[in-house]
Short mmCIF file of C-alpha atoms in Angstrom, two decimals:
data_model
loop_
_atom_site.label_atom_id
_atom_site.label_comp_id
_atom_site.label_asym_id
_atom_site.label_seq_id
_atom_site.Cartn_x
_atom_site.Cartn_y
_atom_site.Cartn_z
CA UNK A 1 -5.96 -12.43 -17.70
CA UNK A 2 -3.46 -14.66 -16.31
CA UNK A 3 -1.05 -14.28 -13.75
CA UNK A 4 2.39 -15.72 -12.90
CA UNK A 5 3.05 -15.41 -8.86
CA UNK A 6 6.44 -15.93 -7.28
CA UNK A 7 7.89 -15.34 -4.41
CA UNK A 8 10.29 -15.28 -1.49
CA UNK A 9 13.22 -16.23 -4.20
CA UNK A 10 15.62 -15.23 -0.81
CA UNK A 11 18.61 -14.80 -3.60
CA UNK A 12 18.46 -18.39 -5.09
CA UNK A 13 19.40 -17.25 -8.46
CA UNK A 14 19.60 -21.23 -9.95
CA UNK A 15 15.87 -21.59 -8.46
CA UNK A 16 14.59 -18.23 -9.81
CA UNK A 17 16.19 -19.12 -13.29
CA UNK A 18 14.29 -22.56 -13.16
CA UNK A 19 11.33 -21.14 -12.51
CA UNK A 20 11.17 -18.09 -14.57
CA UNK A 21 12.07 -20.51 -18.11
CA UNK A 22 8.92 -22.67 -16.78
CA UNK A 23 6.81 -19.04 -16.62
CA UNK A 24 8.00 -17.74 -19.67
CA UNK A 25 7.15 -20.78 -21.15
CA UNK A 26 3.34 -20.53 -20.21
CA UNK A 27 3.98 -17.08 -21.40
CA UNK A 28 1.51 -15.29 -18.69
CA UNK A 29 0.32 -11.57 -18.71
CA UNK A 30 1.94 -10.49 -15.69
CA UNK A 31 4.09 -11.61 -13.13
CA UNK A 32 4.33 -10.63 -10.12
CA UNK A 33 6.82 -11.13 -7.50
CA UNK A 34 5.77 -10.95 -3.57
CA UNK A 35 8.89 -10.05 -1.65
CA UNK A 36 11.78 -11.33 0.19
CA UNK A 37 13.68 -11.28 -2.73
CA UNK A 38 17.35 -11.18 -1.98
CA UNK A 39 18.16 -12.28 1.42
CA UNK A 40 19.85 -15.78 1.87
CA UNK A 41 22.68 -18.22 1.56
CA UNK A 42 22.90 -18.27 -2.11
CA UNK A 43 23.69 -15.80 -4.58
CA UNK A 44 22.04 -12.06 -3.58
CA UNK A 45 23.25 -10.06 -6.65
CA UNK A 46 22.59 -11.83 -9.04
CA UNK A 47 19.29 -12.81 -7.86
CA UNK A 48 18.66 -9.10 -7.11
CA UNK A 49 19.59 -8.39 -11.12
CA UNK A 50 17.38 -10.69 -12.12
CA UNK A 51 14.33 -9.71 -10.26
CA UNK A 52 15.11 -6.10 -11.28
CA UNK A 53 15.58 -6.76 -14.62
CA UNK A 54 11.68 -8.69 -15.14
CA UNK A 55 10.24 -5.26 -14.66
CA UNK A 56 7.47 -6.79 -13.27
CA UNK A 57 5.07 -5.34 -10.00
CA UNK A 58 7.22 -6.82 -7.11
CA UNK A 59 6.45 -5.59 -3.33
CA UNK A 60 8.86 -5.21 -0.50
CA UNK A 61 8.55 -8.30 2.33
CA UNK A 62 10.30 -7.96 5.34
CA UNK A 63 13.18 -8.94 4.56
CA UNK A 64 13.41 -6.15 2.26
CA UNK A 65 12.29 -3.94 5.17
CA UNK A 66 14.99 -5.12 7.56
CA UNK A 67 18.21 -4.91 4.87
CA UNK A 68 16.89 -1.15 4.37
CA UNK A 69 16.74 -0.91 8.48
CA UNK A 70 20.60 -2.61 8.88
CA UNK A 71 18.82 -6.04 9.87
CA UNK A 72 21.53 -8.50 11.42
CA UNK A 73 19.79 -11.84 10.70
CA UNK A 74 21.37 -14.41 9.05
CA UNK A 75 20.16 -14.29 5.90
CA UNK A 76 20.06 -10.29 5.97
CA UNK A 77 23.86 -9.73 7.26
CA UNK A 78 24.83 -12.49 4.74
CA UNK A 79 23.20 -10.19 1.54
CA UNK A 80 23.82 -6.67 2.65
CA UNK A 81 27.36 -6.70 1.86
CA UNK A 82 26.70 -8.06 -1.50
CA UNK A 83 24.32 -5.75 -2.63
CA UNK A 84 25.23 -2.53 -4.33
CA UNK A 85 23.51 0.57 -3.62
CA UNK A 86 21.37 0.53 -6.79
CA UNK A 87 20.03 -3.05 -5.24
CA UNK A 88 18.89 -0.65 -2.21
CA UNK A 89 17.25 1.94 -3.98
CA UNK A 90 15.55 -0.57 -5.98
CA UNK A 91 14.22 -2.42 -2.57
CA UNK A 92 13.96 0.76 -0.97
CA UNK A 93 11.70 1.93 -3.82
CA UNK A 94 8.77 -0.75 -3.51
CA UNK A 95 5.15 -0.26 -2.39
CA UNK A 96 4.52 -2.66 1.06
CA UNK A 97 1.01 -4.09 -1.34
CA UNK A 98 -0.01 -3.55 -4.66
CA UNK A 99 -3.76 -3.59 -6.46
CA UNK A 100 -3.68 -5.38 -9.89
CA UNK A 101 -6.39 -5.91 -12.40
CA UNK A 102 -8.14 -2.89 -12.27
CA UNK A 103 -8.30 -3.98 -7.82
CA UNK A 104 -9.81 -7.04 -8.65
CA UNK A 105 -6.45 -8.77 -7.37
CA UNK A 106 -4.89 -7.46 -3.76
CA UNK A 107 -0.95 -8.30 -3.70
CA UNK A 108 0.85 -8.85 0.00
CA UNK A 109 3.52 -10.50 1.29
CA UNK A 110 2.27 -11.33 4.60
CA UNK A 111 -1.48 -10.69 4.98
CA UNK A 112 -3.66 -7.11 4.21
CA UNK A 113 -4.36 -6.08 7.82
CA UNK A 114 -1.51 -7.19 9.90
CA UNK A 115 1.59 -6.34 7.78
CA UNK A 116 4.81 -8.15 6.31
CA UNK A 117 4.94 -10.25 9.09
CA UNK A 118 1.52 -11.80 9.59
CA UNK A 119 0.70 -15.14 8.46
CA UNK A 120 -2.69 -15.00 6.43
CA UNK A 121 -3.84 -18.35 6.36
CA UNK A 122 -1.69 -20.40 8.87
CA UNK A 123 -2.19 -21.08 12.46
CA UNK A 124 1.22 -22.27 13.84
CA UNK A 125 0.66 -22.62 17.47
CA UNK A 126 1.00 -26.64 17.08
CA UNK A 127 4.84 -25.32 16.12
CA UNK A 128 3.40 -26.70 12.77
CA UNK A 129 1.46 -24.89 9.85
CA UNK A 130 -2.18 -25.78 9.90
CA UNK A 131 -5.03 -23.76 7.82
CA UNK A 132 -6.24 -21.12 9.87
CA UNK A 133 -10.74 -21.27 10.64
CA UNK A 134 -12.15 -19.14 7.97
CA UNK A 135 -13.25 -16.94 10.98
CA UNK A 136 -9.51 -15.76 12.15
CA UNK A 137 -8.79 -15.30 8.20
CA UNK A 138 -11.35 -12.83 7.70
CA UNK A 139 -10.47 -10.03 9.67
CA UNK A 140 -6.66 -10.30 7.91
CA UNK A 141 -8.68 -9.39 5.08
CA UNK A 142 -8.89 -6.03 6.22
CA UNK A 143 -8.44 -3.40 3.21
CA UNK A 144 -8.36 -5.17 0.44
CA UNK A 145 -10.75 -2.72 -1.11
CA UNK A 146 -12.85 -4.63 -3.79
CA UNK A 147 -10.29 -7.66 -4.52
CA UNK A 148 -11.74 -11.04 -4.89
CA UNK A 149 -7.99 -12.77 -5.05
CA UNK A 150 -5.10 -12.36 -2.46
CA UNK A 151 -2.04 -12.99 -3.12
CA UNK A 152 0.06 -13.25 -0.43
CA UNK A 153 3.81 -15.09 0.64
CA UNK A 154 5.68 -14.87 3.70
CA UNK A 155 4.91 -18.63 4.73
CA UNK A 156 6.78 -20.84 1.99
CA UNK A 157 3.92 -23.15 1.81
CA UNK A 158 1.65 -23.14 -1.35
CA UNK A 159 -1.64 -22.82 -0.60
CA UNK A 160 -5.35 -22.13 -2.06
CA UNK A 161 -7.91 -21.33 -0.01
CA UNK A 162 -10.78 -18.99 0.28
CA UNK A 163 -12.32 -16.70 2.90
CA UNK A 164 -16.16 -15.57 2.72
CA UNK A 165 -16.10 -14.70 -1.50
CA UNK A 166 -12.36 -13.98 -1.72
CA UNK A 167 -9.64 -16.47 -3.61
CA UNK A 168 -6.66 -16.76 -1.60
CA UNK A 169 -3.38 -17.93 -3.28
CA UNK A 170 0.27 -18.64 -1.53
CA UNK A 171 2.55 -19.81 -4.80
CA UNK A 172 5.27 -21.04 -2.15
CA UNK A 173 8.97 -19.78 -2.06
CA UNK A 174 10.84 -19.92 -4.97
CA UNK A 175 13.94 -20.74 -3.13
CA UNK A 176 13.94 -21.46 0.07
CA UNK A 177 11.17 -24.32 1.13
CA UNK A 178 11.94 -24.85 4.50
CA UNK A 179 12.57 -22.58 7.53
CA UNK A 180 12.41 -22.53 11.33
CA UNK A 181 11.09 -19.45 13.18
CA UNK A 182 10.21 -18.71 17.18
CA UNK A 183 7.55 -15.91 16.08
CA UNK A 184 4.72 -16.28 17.16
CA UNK A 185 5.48 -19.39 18.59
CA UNK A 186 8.36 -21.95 17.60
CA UNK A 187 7.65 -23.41 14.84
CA UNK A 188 8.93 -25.08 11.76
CA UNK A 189 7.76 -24.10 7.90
CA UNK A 190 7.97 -27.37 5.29
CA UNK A 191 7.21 -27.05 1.69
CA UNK A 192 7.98 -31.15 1.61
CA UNK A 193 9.86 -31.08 -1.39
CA UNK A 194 12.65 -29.26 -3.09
CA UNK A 195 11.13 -27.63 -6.02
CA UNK A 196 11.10 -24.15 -6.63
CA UNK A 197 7.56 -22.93 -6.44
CA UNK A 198 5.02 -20.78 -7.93
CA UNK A 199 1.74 -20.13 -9.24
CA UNK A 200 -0.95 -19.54 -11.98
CA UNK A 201 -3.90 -17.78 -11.66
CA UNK A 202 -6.63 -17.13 -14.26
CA UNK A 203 -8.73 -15.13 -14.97
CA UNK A 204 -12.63 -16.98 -16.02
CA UNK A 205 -16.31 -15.64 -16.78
CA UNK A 206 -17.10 -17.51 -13.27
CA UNK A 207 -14.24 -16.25 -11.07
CA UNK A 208 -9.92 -16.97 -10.40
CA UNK A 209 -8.86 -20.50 -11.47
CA UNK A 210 -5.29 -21.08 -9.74
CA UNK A 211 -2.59 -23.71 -10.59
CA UNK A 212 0.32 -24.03 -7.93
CA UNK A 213 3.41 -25.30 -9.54
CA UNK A 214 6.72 -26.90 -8.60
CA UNK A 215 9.45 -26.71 -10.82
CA UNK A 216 12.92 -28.78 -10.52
CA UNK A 217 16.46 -27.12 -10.82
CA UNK A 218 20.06 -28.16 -9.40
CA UNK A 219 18.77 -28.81 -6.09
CA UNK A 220 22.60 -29.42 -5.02
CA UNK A 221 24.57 -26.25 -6.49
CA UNK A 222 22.06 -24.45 -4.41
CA UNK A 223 22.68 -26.33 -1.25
CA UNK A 224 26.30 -26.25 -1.80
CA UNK A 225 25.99 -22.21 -2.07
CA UNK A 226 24.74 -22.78 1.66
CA UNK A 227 26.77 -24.79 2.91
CA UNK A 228 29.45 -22.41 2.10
CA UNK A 229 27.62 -19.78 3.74
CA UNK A 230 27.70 -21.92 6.58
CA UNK A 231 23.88 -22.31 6.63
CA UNK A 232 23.71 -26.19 6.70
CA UNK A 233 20.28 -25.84 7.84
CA UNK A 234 19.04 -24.61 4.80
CA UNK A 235 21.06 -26.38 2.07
CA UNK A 236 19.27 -29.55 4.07
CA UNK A 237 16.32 -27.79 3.51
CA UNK A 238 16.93 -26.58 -0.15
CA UNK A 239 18.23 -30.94 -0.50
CA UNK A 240 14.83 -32.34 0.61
CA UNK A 241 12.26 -29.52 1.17
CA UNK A 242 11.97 -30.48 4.74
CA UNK A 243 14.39 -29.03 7.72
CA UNK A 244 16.64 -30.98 9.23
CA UNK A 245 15.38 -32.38 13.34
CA UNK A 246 15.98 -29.76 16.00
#
């Protein structure tokens, strides 16, 4: 079985299009799409359509959980108003985790124990992402039933790693590779370049194989859709895959 992971698109339809022609292309068994789908600088609606449209298992991330709660964050007061009411039902209709492959494969968007807003695998109190000790992972693994592969998001950093016997797999944000954020701690989330991201993972007689991928699109038409959002922050981001210095 192989499976196509994306995630965090944040409503960058030109890097969800880009991506989804590179998927189709390795023409997968599933995909499956890991939340915070809509909200962002770009183009909410459309990306919402599109999303909708795959049919594909898709969870709800935070994001998704603060539009349905009236959220006022940038990102989330810049989509609400964009987004019809079928866009809500179809957010508000989506499971917080999913089991695939028969719950050999545990879906999330931030980690299995603490929620949509817990980093699995990072420890950011340097205000920098660094891979967490296997020992502070483990416990996040909390109810993932018999899975041996996570999938998780939340972070924008593509990752592999592995806890104890489990596979853990971050394919990296679709559309938004860069972000700052003061919670936990301040700290600042770098993908390093500007390519859409996502992953592959297979399965083999001996366990998961996984493939992280980064696919190029209009890097510019997407930081222009910022900038006239007034987000310069992230079309710098969305330009170079880093942010821009505090």
């Amino acid at each position: 079985m192989r499976i196509a992971a994306i995630a965090d698109v944040h409503g960058n339809a030109l890097a969800l299009e880009a991506v989804l022609a590179h998927i189709r292309a390795s023409a997968p068994d599933l995909i499956v799409n890991l939340g915070d789908l809509v909200s962002g600088p770009f183009d909410p609606a459309r990306s919402a359509d599109m999303q909708i449209a795959l049919e594909c298992p898709t969870i709800a991330g935070n994001h998704e959980r603060q539009l349905l709660q009236g959220g006022t964050g940038l990102s989330d007061a810049f989509a609400s108003p964009r987004l019809t009411g079928a866009h809500f039902e179809w957010m508000a209709s989506l499971p917080e985790t999913l089991e695939l492959a028969d719950g050999q494969v545990f879906a999330c968007h931030g980690s299995p124990a603490g929620g949509d807003l817990e980093y699995l695998l990072e420890d950011v109190s340097s205000g920098r992402p660094m891979l967490d000790a296997e020992e502070a992972i483990l416990p996040r693994l909390a109810g993932i039933g018999k899975a041996r592969l996570v999938l998780c998001a939340h972070t924008h950093i593509p990752r592999i790693a592995s806890a104890g016997s489990i596979l853990i797999v971050n394919p990296g944000s679709v559309g938004m590779p860069g972000y700052r954020d003061t919670t936990p701690v301040p700290h600042v989330m770098e993908a390093g370049a500007p390519h859409a991201r996502y992953a592959i993972v297979e399965s083999l007689a001996d366990g998961w194989a996984a493939e992280l991928r980064a696919v190029p699109y209009d890097f510019e038409a997407a930081a222009r859709q910022a900038e006239q959002a007034g987000r310069d922050a992230v079309a710098y981001s969305v330009r170079t895959g880093r942010m821009p210095p505090a």
